[in-house]
Coordinates of C-alpha atoms in Angstrom, one line a residue:
M247 CA -5.8 -21.8 -8.1
C248 CA -9.4 -21.4 -9.1
G249 CA -12.0 -19.1 -10.6
I250 CA -14.8 -18.8 -8.1
C251 CA -18.2 -17.0 -8.3
C252 CA -21.4 -16.5 -6.4
V253 CA -24.6 -14.7 -7.6
L254 CA -27.0 -13.8 -4.9
I255 CA -30.5 -12.3 -5.5
F256 CA -33.2 -11.7 -3.0
T257 CA -36.1 -13.3 -4.6
P258 CA -37.0 -17.0 -5.0
Q259 CA -38.8 -16.3 -8.3
K260 CA -35.7 -15.6 -10.3
D261 CA -32.9 -18.0 -11.1
A262 CA -29.6 -16.4 -10.0
A263 CA -27.7 -18.4 -12.7
D264 CA -29.5 -16.5 -15.4
L265 CA -27.9 -13.3 -14.1
L266 CA -24.3 -14.3 -14.7
E267 CA -23.0 -13.0 -18.0
K268 CA -21.5 -15.5 -20.4
G269 CA -18.3 -13.5 -20.6
V270 CA -17.7 -13.8 -16.8
L271 CA -18.2 -17.6 -17.0
Q272 CA -15.7 -17.9 -19.9
N273 CA -13.1 -15.8 -18.0
L274 CA -13.6 -18.0 -14.9
Q275 CA -13.1 -21.1 -17.0
R276 CA -9.8 -19.8 -18.3
R277 CA -8.5 -19.5 -14.7
G278 CA -9.6 -23.0 -13.8
P279 CA -9.3 -25.3 -16.9
D280 CA -9.2 -28.6 -15.1
H281 CA -12.8 -28.8 -13.8
S282 CA -16.0 -26.7 -13.7
Q283 CA -19.1 -27.2 -11.6
Q284 CA -22.1 -25.2 -10.6
L285 CA -24.5 -25.5 -7.6
S286 CA -27.7 -23.6 -6.7
T287 CA -29.6 -23.0 -3.4
R288 CA -32.9 -22.2 -5.1
L289 CA -35.7 -23.3 -2.7
S290 CA -39.2 -22.0 -2.6
D291 CA -39.2 -21.3 1.2
L292 CA -36.2 -19.0 1.0
N293 CA -36.4 -15.3 0.3
Y294 CA -33.1 -15.5 -1.6
N295 CA -31.5 -17.5 -4.3
C296 CA -27.7 -18.3 -4.6
F297 CA -25.8 -19.7 -7.6
F298 CA -22.2 -20.9 -7.1
S299 CA -19.7 -21.6 -9.9
S300 CA -16.2 -22.9 -9.5
H301 CA -13.4 -23.7 -11.9
V302 CA -10.3 -25.5 -10.7
L303 CA -6.7 -25.4 -11.7
H304 CA -5.4 -28.5 -9.8
L305 CA -1.8 -28.1 -8.5
R306 CA -1.5 -30.0 -5.2
G307 CA -2.8 -33.0 -3.3
T308 CA -5.7 -35.2 -4.3
F309 CA -8.0 -33.6 -6.9
S310 CA -11.2 -32.2 -5.3
P311 CA -14.0 -30.7 -7.4
Q312 CA -15.6 -27.4 -6.3
P313 CA -17.9 -26.1 -5.0
M314 CA -17.5 -28.5 -2.1
Q315 CA -20.7 -29.5 -0.2
D316 CA -21.1 -31.6 2.9
A317 CA -24.1 -33.5 4.2
Q318 CA -25.5 -30.5 6.0
G319 CA -25.5 -28.5 2.7
N320 CA -22.6 -26.2 3.6
L321 CA -20.9 -24.9 0.4
F322 CA -17.3 -23.9 0.1
L323 CA -15.4 -22.2 -2.8
W324 CA -11.6 -21.7 -2.3
N325 CA -9.0 -20.0 -4.4
G326 CA -5.8 -20.2 -2.4
E327 CA -2.8 -22.0 -1.2
V328 CA -1.9 -23.0 2.4
F329 CA 1.8 -22.7 2.9
G330 CA 1.7 -22.7 6.7
G331 CA -0.4 -22.0 9.8
I332 CA -2.7 -25.0 9.2
E333 CA -1.2 -28.5 8.6
V334 CA -1.7 -29.8 5.1
G335 CA -0.1 -33.1 4.2
T336 CA 1.7 -33.6 0.9
E337 CA -1.1 -35.7 -0.5
D338 CA -3.9 -33.6 1.1
N339 CA -6.0 -31.1 -0.7
D340 CA -6.0 -27.7 1.1
T341 CA -9.5 -27.0 0.0
Q342 CA -10.8 -30.0 1.8
I343 CA -8.7 -29.2 4.9
I344 CA -9.9 -25.6 5.2
F345 CA -13.5 -26.7 4.6
Q346 CA -13.3 -29.3 7.4
H347 CA -12.0 -26.6 9.8
L348 CA -14.8 -24.2 8.9
T349 CA -17.6 -26.8 9.1
S350 CA -16.4 -27.9 12.5
A351 CA -16.4 -24.3 13.8
K352 CA -19.3 -23.7 16.2
S353 CA -19.0 -19.9 16.4
E354 CA -18.0 -16.9 14.5
D355 CA -14.8 -16.4 16.5
I356 CA -13.6 -19.9 15.6
I357 CA -14.2 -19.3 11.9
L358 CA -12.2 -16.1 12.2
S359 CA -9.4 -18.1 14.1
V360 CA -9.3 -20.6 11.2
L361 CA -8.9 -17.8 8.6
S362 CA -6.4 -15.9 10.8
S363 CA -4.2 -19.1 11.0
I364 CA -3.7 -19.5 7.3
R365 CA -0.4 -18.6 5.8
G366 CA -0.6 -18.1 2.1
P367 CA -2.8 -16.4 -0.5
W368 CA -6.6 -16.9 -0.5
A369 CA -10.0 -15.8 -1.5
F370 CA -13.1 -17.7 -0.4
M371 CA -16.9 -18.0 -0.3
Y372 CA -18.6 -20.1 2.4
Y373 CA -22.4 -20.6 2.6
Q374 CA -24.0 -21.9 5.8
P375 CA -27.6 -23.0 5.1
S376 CA -28.3 -23.6 8.8
S377 CA -27.7 -20.0 9.7
H378 CA -28.4 -18.6 6.2
C379 CA -25.1 -16.8 6.2
L380 CA -22.7 -16.1 3.3
W381 CA -19.0 -15.5 4.2
F382 CA -16.4 -14.2 1.8
G383 CA -13.2 -12.3 1.6
R384 CA -9.5 -12.1 0.7
D385 CA -6.3 -12.6 2.5
F386 CA -4.4 -9.8 4.4
F387 CA -2.5 -8.7 1.4
G388 CA -5.2 -9.4 -1.2
R389 CA -3.0 -11.8 -3.2
R390 CA -6.0 -13.4 -4.8
S391 CA -8.5 -11.4 -6.8
L392 CA -12.1 -11.0 -5.6
L393 CA -14.6 -8.5 -7.2
W394 CA -18.1 -7.5 -6.3
R395 CA -20.9 -5.8 -8.1
F396 CA -24.3 -4.7 -6.9
K397 CA -27.5 -4.2 -8.9
N398 CA -30.9 -3.0 -7.7
D399 CA -33.4 -3.3 -10.5
D400 CA -36.6 -4.8 -9.1
K401 CA -34.6 -6.8 -6.5
I402 CA -31.0 -6.4 -5.1
C403 CA -28.4 -8.7 -6.7
L404 CA -24.8 -9.2 -5.6
T405 CA -22.2 -10.9 -7.7
L406 CA -18.9 -12.0 -6.3
T407 CA -16.3 -13.3 -8.7
S408 CA -12.5 -13.8 -9.3
V409 CA -12.7 -11.9 -12.6
G410 CA -15.4 -9.9 -14.4
T411 CA -16.0 -8.7 -17.9
L412 CA -16.4 -5.4 -19.6
V413 CA -20.1 -4.7 -20.3
P414 CA -21.3 -1.5 -22.1
G415 CA -23.4 0.8 -20.0
N416 CA -22.5 -0.5 -16.6
G417 CA -22.7 3.0 -15.1
D418 CA -22.9 2.7 -11.3
E419 CA -23.1 -1.1 -11.5
S420 CA -19.4 -1.5 -12.3
W421 CA -17.1 -4.1 -10.8
Q422 CA -15.0 -3.2 -7.7
E423 CA -12.4 -5.1 -5.8
V424 CA -13.6 -6.5 -2.5
P425 CA -11.4 -4.5 0.0
A426 CA -8.7 -6.8 1.6
G427 CA -9.2 -5.1 5.0
G428 CA -11.0 -8.1 6.4
V429 CA -13.7 -10.7 5.7
Y430 CA -17.4 -10.2 5.3
K431 CA -20.7 -11.9 6.2
I432 CA -24.2 -11.4 4.9
D433 CA -27.1 -12.7 7.1
L434 CA -29.4 -13.6 4.2
Q435 CA -32.5 -14.1 6.3
K436 CA -32.3 -10.7 7.9
Q437 CA -32.3 -9.0 4.5
S438 CA -36.1 -8.8 4.6
N439 CA -36.1 -5.2 3.3
G440 CA -35.7 -5.5 -0.5
D441 CA -34.5 -2.0 -0.8
S442 CA -31.1 -2.3 1.0
L443 CA -28.3 -4.8 1.7
S444 CA -26.3 -4.9 4.9
I445 CA -22.9 -6.5 5.1
M446 CA -21.1 -7.2 8.3
W447 CA -17.3 -6.6 8.3
Y448 CA -14.6 -8.4 10.4
P449 CA -11.4 -6.4 10.0
W450 CA -7.8 -7.4 10.4
K451 CA -6.1 -6.2 13.6
H452 CA -2.8 -6.6 15.2
P453 CA -3.7 -8.2 18.6
L454 CA -0.7 -6.7 20.4
T455 CA -1.7 -3.1 19.6
E456 CA -3.7 -1.0 22.1
H457 CA -6.0 0.4 19.4
E458 CA -9.4 -1.0 18.7
A459 CA -10.1 -2.3 15.2
R460 CA -10.0 0.8 13.0
N461 CA -13.4 2.2 12.2
E462 CA -13.0 2.2 8.4
E463 CA -16.6 2.0 7.3
A464 CA -16.1 5.3 5.6
Q465 CA -13.7 3.6 3.1
F466 CA -16.7 1.7 1.7
T467 CA -19.1 4.7 1.5
D468 CA -17.4 6.2 -1.5
Q469 CA -17.2 2.9 -3.4
L470 CA -20.7 1.4 -2.9
P471 CA -24.1 2.3 -4.1
S472 CA -26.5 4.0 -1.6
F473 CA -28.5 0.8 -1.0
V474 CA -25.5 -1.1 0.3
S475 CA -24.0 -0.6 3.8
V476 CA -20.9 -2.2 5.3
C477 CA -20.7 -2.1 9.1
L478 CA -18.3 -3.3 11.7
N479 CA -19.8 -6.5 13.2
E480 CA -21.8 -6.0 16.4
S481 CA -19.5 -8.2 18.5
K482 CA -16.4 -6.3 17.3
L483 CA -14.7 -9.5 16.5
F484 CA -11.6 -9.3 14.2
L485 CA -9.1 -11.4 12.4
R486 CA -5.5 -11.5 13.8
A487 CA -3.2 -9.9 11.3
P488 CA -0.6 -12.5 10.1
V489 CA 2.4 -10.2 10.1
T490 CA 4.4 -8.1 12.6
P491 CA 3.5 -4.4 12.7
M492 CA 6.0 -2.2 10.9
N493 CA 9.0 -0.9 13.0
G494 CA 8.6 2.8 13.2
S495 CA 11.9 3.5 14.9
I496 CA 13.8 6.7 14.1
P497 CA 17.6 6.6 14.5
E498 CA 19.2 8.7 17.1
F499 CA 21.9 9.8 14.7
C500 CA 21.0 12.4 12.1
I501 CA 21.9 12.1 8.4
N502 CA 22.0 15.3 6.3
T503 CA 19.7 14.4 3.4
E504 CA 20.6 17.7 1.6
D505 CA 24.2 16.4 0.9
S506 CA 24.9 14.8 -2.4
E507 CA 24.8 11.0 -2.5
T508 CA 27.9 9.0 -1.7
P509 CA 29.7 8.5 -5.0
S510 CA 30.8 4.9 -4.4
I511 CA 30.5 2.1 -1.9
N512 CA 32.6 -0.9 -0.9
V513 CA 30.1 -3.7 -0.5
E514 CA 32.6 -5.9 1.1
L515 CA 32.7 -3.5 4.1
F516 CA 29.0 -4.1 4.6
L517 CA 29.4 -7.9 4.5
A518 CA 32.4 -7.7 6.8
D519 CA 30.2 -6.2 9.5
E520 CA 29.0 -9.1 11.7
H521 CA 25.6 -7.5 12.5
K522 CA 24.9 -6.7 8.8
K523 CA 26.1 -10.2 7.7
R524 CA 23.8 -11.8 10.3
L525 CA 20.8 -9.9 8.9
V526 CA 21.8 -10.9 5.4
H527 CA 21.9 -14.5 6.3
Q528 CA 18.6 -14.3 8.2
F529 CA 16.9 -12.6 5.3
T530 CA 18.3 -15.2 2.9
N531 CA 17.0 -18.0 5.0
V532 CA 13.5 -16.7 5.4
L533 CA 13.2 -15.7 1.7
S534 CA 14.6 -19.1 0.6
E535 CA 12.0 -20.9 2.7
S536 CA 9.3 -18.8 1.1
V537 CA 10.6 -19.8 -2.4
R538 CA 10.9 -23.4 -1.4
Q539 CA 7.3 -23.6 -0.3
R540 CA 6.2 -22.1 -3.6
V541 CA 8.2 -24.2 -6.0
L542 CA 7.8 -27.6 -4.3
C543 CA 4.0 -27.6 -3.8
L544 CA 3.5 -29.0 -7.2
P545 CA 3.0 -32.5 -8.7
R546 CA 6.4 -34.1 -9.4
H547 CA 7.9 -37.5 -9.7
Q548 CA 9.9 -37.2 -6.5
D549 CA 9.7 -38.1 -2.8
L550 CA 9.2 -35.8 0.1
S551 CA 12.9 -35.2 0.7
G552 CA 13.2 -33.5 -2.7
F553 CA 15.4 -36.2 -4.3
E554 CA 14.9 -36.6 -8.0
V555 CA 13.3 -39.9 -9.1
H556 CA 12.3 -39.6 -12.8
A557 CA 13.1 -36.1 -13.8
T558 CA 15.1 -35.7 -17.0
V559 CA 16.4 -32.7 -18.9
S560 CA 13.7 -33.2 -21.4
D561 CA 11.0 -32.6 -18.8
P562 CA 9.0 -29.3 -19.1
A563 CA 9.5 -26.7 -16.4
K564 CA 7.0 -26.6 -13.6
V565 CA 8.0 -23.1 -12.5
A566 CA 8.5 -19.9 -14.5
I567 CA 9.8 -16.6 -13.3
L568 CA 8.9 -13.1 -14.6
F569 CA 12.4 -12.2 -15.4
S570 CA 14.1 -8.9 -16.2
G571 CA 17.6 -9.6 -14.9
G572 CA 17.1 -7.1 -12.1
V573 CA 18.0 -8.0 -8.5
D574 CA 14.4 -9.1 -7.5
S575 CA 14.0 -11.7 -10.3
M576 CA 17.7 -12.7 -10.1
V577 CA 17.4 -13.5 -6.4
L578 CA 14.2 -15.5 -6.9
S579 CA 15.9 -17.4 -9.7
A580 CA 18.9 -18.2 -7.7
L581 CA 16.8 -19.4 -4.7
A582 CA 14.5 -21.4 -6.9
D583 CA 17.6 -23.2 -8.3
H584 CA 18.4 -24.3 -4.7
H585 CA 15.1 -26.1 -4.3
I586 CA 13.8 -27.2 -7.7
P587 CA 15.1 -30.8 -8.7
P588 CA 18.3 -30.5 -10.7
G589 CA 16.9 -32.2 -13.8
E590 CA 14.0 -29.8 -14.1
P591 CA 14.3 -26.7 -16.3
I592 CA 13.3 -23.2 -15.1
D593 CA 11.6 -20.9 -17.5
L594 CA 12.8 -17.3 -17.4
L595 CA 10.0 -15.2 -19.0
N596 CA 11.4 -12.0 -20.6
V597 CA 9.1 -9.7 -22.5
A598 CA 10.0 -6.9 -24.9
F599 CA 7.8 -4.6 -26.9
K600 CA 8.8 -3.6 -30.4
Q601 CA 10.4 -0.2 -30.8
Q602 CA 10.4 2.1 -33.8
E603 CA 12.9 0.9 -36.4
P604 CA 16.1 3.0 -36.3
K605 CA 17.0 4.8 -39.5
R606 CA 19.1 2.8 -41.8
Q607 CA 22.6 4.1 -42.4
K608 CA 23.1 5.2 -45.9
I609 CA 26.0 3.5 -47.8
S610 CA 27.7 5.9 -50.3
T611 CA 28.1 4.8 -53.9
K612 CA 31.8 5.4 -53.7
K613 CA 32.1 2.9 -50.8
Q614 CA 30.1 0.3 -52.7
K615 CA 32.3 0.6 -55.8
K616 CA 35.4 0.1 -53.7
E617 CA 34.3 -3.4 -52.8
K618 CA 36.2 -5.9 -54.9
G619 CA 34.9 -9.2 -56.2
V620 CA 31.3 -8.5 -55.5
S621 CA 28.9 -6.7 -57.8
T622 CA 27.4 -3.5 -56.6
A623 CA 23.9 -5.0 -56.9
A624 CA 24.7 -8.2 -55.0
H625 CA 26.5 -6.2 -52.4
Q626 CA 23.5 -3.9 -51.9
V627 CA 21.1 -6.9 -51.5
S628 CA 23.4 -8.4 -48.9
L629 CA 23.6 -5.1 -47.0
N630 CA 19.8 -4.7 -47.1
C631 CA 19.3 -8.3 -45.8
D632 CA 21.8 -8.0 -43.0
S633 CA 20.4 -4.5 -42.1
S634 CA 16.9 -5.8 -42.1
N635 CA 17.7 -8.7 -39.7
A636 CA 19.8 -6.5 -37.5
E637 CA 17.1 -3.9 -37.3
E638 CA 14.4 -6.5 -36.5
K639 CA 16.5 -7.8 -33.7
A640 CA 17.4 -4.4 -32.5
S641 CA 13.8 -3.3 -32.3
F642 CA 13.3 -5.7 -29.4
N643 CA 16.7 -4.9 -27.7
V644 CA 15.0 -3.1 -24.8
P645 CA 16.6 -2.6 -21.4
D646 CA 15.0 -5.6 -19.8
R647 CA 16.2 -7.8 -22.7
I648 CA 19.8 -6.6 -22.3
T649 CA 19.8 -7.1 -18.5
G650 CA 17.9 -10.4 -18.8
L651 CA 20.6 -11.9 -21.1
S652 CA 23.3 -10.6 -18.8
G653 CA 21.4 -12.2 -15.8
L654 CA 21.1 -15.5 -17.7
K655 CA 24.9 -15.7 -18.0
E656 CA 25.2 -15.1 -14.2
L657 CA 22.8 -17.9 -13.5
Q658 CA 24.5 -20.2 -15.9
A659 CA 27.8 -19.5 -14.1
I660 CA 26.2 -20.3 -10.7
N661 CA 24.7 -23.6 -12.0
P662 CA 25.8 -24.6 -15.5
S663 CA 24.0 -27.9 -15.2
R664 CA 20.6 -26.4 -14.9
M665 CA 18.6 -25.9 -18.0
W666 CA 17.7 -22.2 -18.0
N667 CA 15.0 -21.6 -20.6
F668 CA 15.4 -17.9 -21.4
V669 CA 12.1 -17.2 -23.2
E670 CA 12.3 -14.1 -25.5
I671 CA 8.7 -12.9 -25.7
N672 CA 8.5 -10.3 -28.5
I673 CA 5.3 -8.3 -29.0
D674 CA 4.6 -5.8 -31.7
L675 CA 2.0 -3.0 -31.6
E676 CA -0.6 -4.9 -33.7
E677 CA -0.6 -7.9 -31.3
L678 CA -0.7 -5.7 -28.3
K679 CA -3.8 -3.9 -29.5
E680 CA -5.6 -7.1 -30.5
M681 CA -5.0 -8.9 -27.2
R682 CA -5.8 -5.9 -25.1
R683 CA -9.1 -5.7 -26.9
Q684 CA -9.8 -9.4 -26.7
R685 CA -8.5 -10.3 -23.3
I686 CA -6.6 -7.8 -21.2
C687 CA -9.2 -5.1 -21.0
H688 CA -11.5 -7.5 -19.1
L689 CA -8.7 -8.5 -16.6
V690 CA -7.3 -5.1 -15.7
Q691 CA -10.6 -3.7 -14.7
P692 CA -11.7 -2.2 -12.3
L693 CA -8.3 -0.5 -12.5
D694 CA -8.2 1.8 -15.4
T695 CA -5.0 4.0 -15.5
V696 CA -2.2 4.2 -18.0
L697 CA 0.0 2.4 -15.5
D698 CA -2.5 -0.4 -15.0
D699 CA -2.7 -0.8 -18.8
S700 CA 1.1 -0.9 -19.2
I701 CA 1.8 -3.3 -16.4
G702 CA -1.3 -5.4 -17.1
C703 CA -0.4 -5.9 -20.7
A704 CA 3.3 -6.6 -20.0
V705 CA 2.5 -9.2 -17.3
W706 CA -0.2 -10.9 -19.5
F707 CA 2.2 -11.4 -22.4
A708 CA 5.0 -12.5 -20.1
A709 CA 2.9 -15.0 -18.3
R710 CA 1.5 -16.4 -21.5
G711 CA 5.1 -17.5 -22.2
V712 CA 4.9 -17.7 -26.0
G713 CA 8.2 -16.8 -27.6
T714 CA 11.5 -18.3 -28.6
I715 CA 14.5 -19.8 -26.9
L716 CA 18.1 -20.4 -28.1
C717 CA 18.7 -24.1 -28.4
N718 CA 22.0 -25.5 -29.8
G719 CA 22.8 -22.1 -31.3
E720 CA 19.4 -22.0 -33.1
T721 CA 16.4 -19.9 -32.3
Q722 CA 13.3 -22.1 -31.9
P723 CA 9.7 -21.4 -31.1
F724 CA 8.9 -22.1 -27.4
T725 CA 5.8 -22.0 -25.2
S726 CA 6.2 -22.2 -21.4
T727 CA 3.8 -24.8 -19.9
A728 CA 4.8 -24.0 -16.3
K729 CA 1.7 -23.6 -14.2
V730 CA 3.3 -21.6 -11.4
V731 CA 4.7 -18.1 -12.1
L732 CA 6.9 -16.4 -9.5
T733 CA 6.9 -12.6 -9.4
G734 CA 9.1 -10.2 -7.4
I735 CA 6.3 -7.8 -6.5
G736 CA 6.6 -6.7 -2.9
A737 CA 10.3 -6.2 -2.8
D738 CA 10.2 -2.5 -3.9
E739 CA 7.3 -1.7 -1.5
Q740 CA 9.1 -3.1 1.5
L741 CA 12.7 -2.2 0.7
A742 CA 12.3 1.4 -0.6
G743 CA 12.9 0.4 -4.2
Y744 CA 11.0 3.2 -6.0
S745 CA 12.4 6.6 -6.9
R746 CA 9.5 8.2 -4.9
H747 CA 11.0 6.6 -1.8
R748 CA 14.3 8.5 -2.4
V749 CA 12.4 11.7 -2.9
C750 CA 10.3 11.2 0.2
Y751 CA 13.4 10.5 2.3
K752 CA 15.1 13.6 1.0
V753 CA 12.1 15.7 1.9
S754 CA 10.9 14.1 5.1
G755 CA 13.7 11.9 6.4
F756 CA 13.1 8.6 8.1
E757 CA 9.7 9.5 9.5
G758 CA 8.4 10.3 6.0
L759 CA 10.0 7.2 4.5
I760 CA 8.5 4.9 7.2
K761 CA 5.1 6.4 6.6
E762 CA 5.4 6.0 2.8
L763 CA 6.5 2.3 3.1
G764 CA 3.5 1.6 5.4
M765 CA 1.2 3.1 2.9
E766 CA 2.8 1.1 0.1
L767 CA 2.2 -2.2 1.8
G768 CA -1.3 -1.1 2.9
R769 CA -2.4 -0.4 -0.6
I770 CA -0.7 -3.2 -2.5
S771 CA -3.9 -5.2 -2.6
S772 CA -5.9 -2.6 -4.5
R773 CA -2.9 -1.2 -6.5
N774 CA -1.2 -4.3 -7.7
L775 CA -2.1 -7.8 -6.6
G776 CA -5.7 -8.3 -7.7
R777 CA -4.8 -7.1 -11.2
D778 CA -1.7 -9.3 -11.4
D779 CA -3.6 -12.3 -10.2
R780 CA -6.3 -11.8 -12.8
V781 CA -3.9 -11.2 -15.6
I782 CA -1.6 -14.3 -14.8
G783 CA -4.6 -16.5 -14.0
D784 CA -6.1 -15.9 -17.4
H785 CA -3.6 -18.4 -18.8
G786 CA -4.6 -21.2 -16.4
K787 CA -1.5 -20.4 -14.3
E788 CA -1.0 -19.4 -10.7
A789 CA 0.8 -16.2 -9.5
R790 CA 3.0 -16.8 -6.4
F791 CA 4.6 -13.9 -4.5
P792 CA 7.6 -15.0 -2.4
F793 CA 8.3 -11.5 -1.2
L794 CA 4.8 -11.3 0.3
D795 CA 5.1 -14.5 2.3
E796 CA 3.9 -13.7 5.9
A797 CA 7.3 -14.7 7.4
V798 CA 9.2 -12.6 4.9
V799 CA 7.0 -9.5 5.6
S800 CA 7.2 -10.0 9.4
F801 CA 11.0 -10.3 9.2
L802 CA 11.3 -7.1 7.2
N803 CA 8.6 -5.2 9.2
A804 CA 10.6 -6.0 12.4
L805 CA 13.7 -4.3 11.1
P806 CA 14.3 -0.6 11.4
V807 CA 14.1 1.1 8.0
W808 CA 17.8 1.9 7.9
E809 CA 18.7 -1.8 8.1
K810 CA 16.7 -2.4 4.8
A811 CA 17.8 0.5 2.7
D812 CA 20.3 3.4 2.8
L813 CA 19.1 6.1 0.5
T814 CA 22.2 8.3 1.1
L815 CA 23.9 5.7 -1.2
P816 CA 23.7 5.9 -5.0
R817 CA 20.9 4.4 -7.1
G818 CA 21.6 0.7 -7.7
T819 CA 23.0 0.4 -4.2
G820 CA 21.1 2.2 -1.5
E821 CA 17.5 1.2 -2.4
K822 CA 16.8 -2.5 -1.5
L823 CA 20.4 -2.6 0.0
L824 CA 19.6 -5.6 2.2
L825 CA 18.4 -7.6 -0.9
R826 CA 21.4 -6.6 -2.9
L827 CA 23.7 -7.9 -0.2
V828 CA 21.7 -11.2 -0.3
A829 CA 22.3 -11.3 -4.0
K830 CA 26.0 -10.8 -3.5
E831 CA 26.1 -13.6 -1.0
L832 CA 24.3 -15.9 -3.4
G833 CA 27.1 -15.4 -5.9
L834 CA 25.4 -12.9 -8.2
T835 CA 27.5 -10.1 -9.6
A836 CA 26.5 -7.2 -11.8
S837 CA 22.8 -7.8 -11.4
A838 CA 23.0 -7.3 -7.7
F839 CA 23.6 -3.6 -8.2
L840 CA 21.4 -2.6 -11.2
P841 CA 19.3 0.4 -10.5
K842 CA 15.5 -0.1 -10.3
R843 CA 13.8 0.0 -13.6
A844 CA 10.0 -0.2 -13.7
M845 CA 8.6 -3.0 -15.9
Q846 CA 6.7 -0.6 -18.2
F847 CA 10.0 1.2 -19.0
G848 CA 12.3 -1.9 -19.0
S849 CA 10.0 -3.7 -21.5
R850 CA 9.4 -0.4 -23.4
I851 CA 5.7 -0.9 -23.5
A852 CA 5.4 2.7 -22.2
K853 CA 7.1 3.9 -25.4
M854 CA 4.8 2.2 -27.9
E855 CA 1.7 4.3 -28.0
N856 CA 0.9 7.7 -26.5
H857 CA 4.2 9.2 -25.2
N858 CA 2.5 12.2 -23.6
E859 CA 0.5 10.3 -21.1
K860 CA 1.0 10.3 -17.3
A861 CA 0.9 7.0 -15.4
S862 CA -2.1 8.2 -13.4
D863 CA -4.2 9.2 -16.4
K864 CA -7.3 7.2 -17.2
C865 CA -6.5 4.9 -20.1
D866 CA -9.0 5.1 -22.9
R867 CA -7.4 2.1 -24.6
L868 CA -8.8 -0.2 -21.9
L869 CA -12.3 0.9 -22.9
Q870 CA -11.8 0.2 -26.6
R871 CA -13.9 -3.0 -26.5
L872 CA -16.9 -1.0 -25.3
V873 CA -17.1 0.9 -28.6
D874 CA -16.3 -2.0 -31.0

């Protein structure tokens, strides 16, 4: 993973490097702590000036500094992982491989073919001095953050970056996420008019569909300043979407959604059905392969077959999991256990936000006097001490902590020889406010709702991994040093896991549910992934999303919706039914049938500050730094 940045200004007289705020550079360095490098294209005969800055977190293959530059002056900045589609050897660096493919491409359609072939998350910038073209964009789902900002003082300036910073008085020059609807190209030589900037757009398209690439220029109009235009490329070239289109089948049978939900279910009946069991096994296999790719593409003392060579129980974990004990994180943990070398720990990151202390129970004087052999004063001290410790512990006893500890026992039962580091990450209000002001407010933007604040803060503290673990019966301080963090995002969006899906189904049936799920997956880049990538990456760690692997999404998209969920069944069963059956087959028990609980409620961060807010409200707390 990397922090990448480009500053472009259409004048040779100014140095583009001077236009990059110090705060942006510092935030980029936090994402890529292993190496930093800058390059500039400033030449007197050009009507533009580019400054490139890259900061590398090295995780696989041979180390390669960025920006990469070849003999022809082509420049490449890459923030991604190639898990398939293009061959990358174990000792190879995927940045080098993709750069070689791009520099050997002799036409636009070949460049698009290279990008279309990649399976895995990515954001990139590619400068071709021979044609004076700058390419940039994000993958189909937007799993890597990329922001842009436009200014037009005396000359137009464009900044592209993995992460920005809050600056007072931005006004119309605020950061926005680069839409993940395709990739973009700027012909720098054709921007002779200093009053406007034209960006060519190459959208994603399913090749097998009969429709032309969607004319979505309108989606940019509301976001961009008037001097910037984004237009479909003149050749109407497009990238091939890496996933199967969603199955829109409506069943012939009719289910009465007005009836009350089925009170109970025998899961064994589902698994006894051969068709259902085959689907469960297929889903298990494709998800397991997704997890395998994401936990083994890391430096280890082992050979290609996965056999342990030097790993010991004292080795630090290479992989951590955002862990609530719910079915998503439990399945990821169980599958990770299948592929991570047996002597290597797995860090389970469980975050809890401190709740108001419960009222102490008053002890009557009569009851104190009845105690024999202990003075009233000594007894009261003991009571107060025990009560204080119990209350402190109880203040972090949030729902996700309870289900997390229960889930830990299930994992220990499945593999008692694995070292499961259950990291209790306890955050009080004072620390929440301080770190939001110092760090998190920069990372969540340009998103700005109460929901973004809650989830952004919860994920940031969880990914930081600073807490305690229980070791030999004693609580000890612990900091997770795992550089890869698995998260279960994408499961709810594809398997009807949210309560709004149940409401939608009751109101509009299968047709409404299918439409809602399509919308969920279509907006996941702007609603979730850029934010989570910025928040997790701030710790010099890489977010990986197994449920959003292209093969996983294609498998689920190909299924009719009733094979994935049955919303006539009760909460904790019907939503994400297919995943719950996978959990059952993996040997999980109670966790397989826990109702969905959103992270902001499970960690109780939503209860810490203003209880009267709505999730969609603008969050003033994220702007606190602007008035400091």
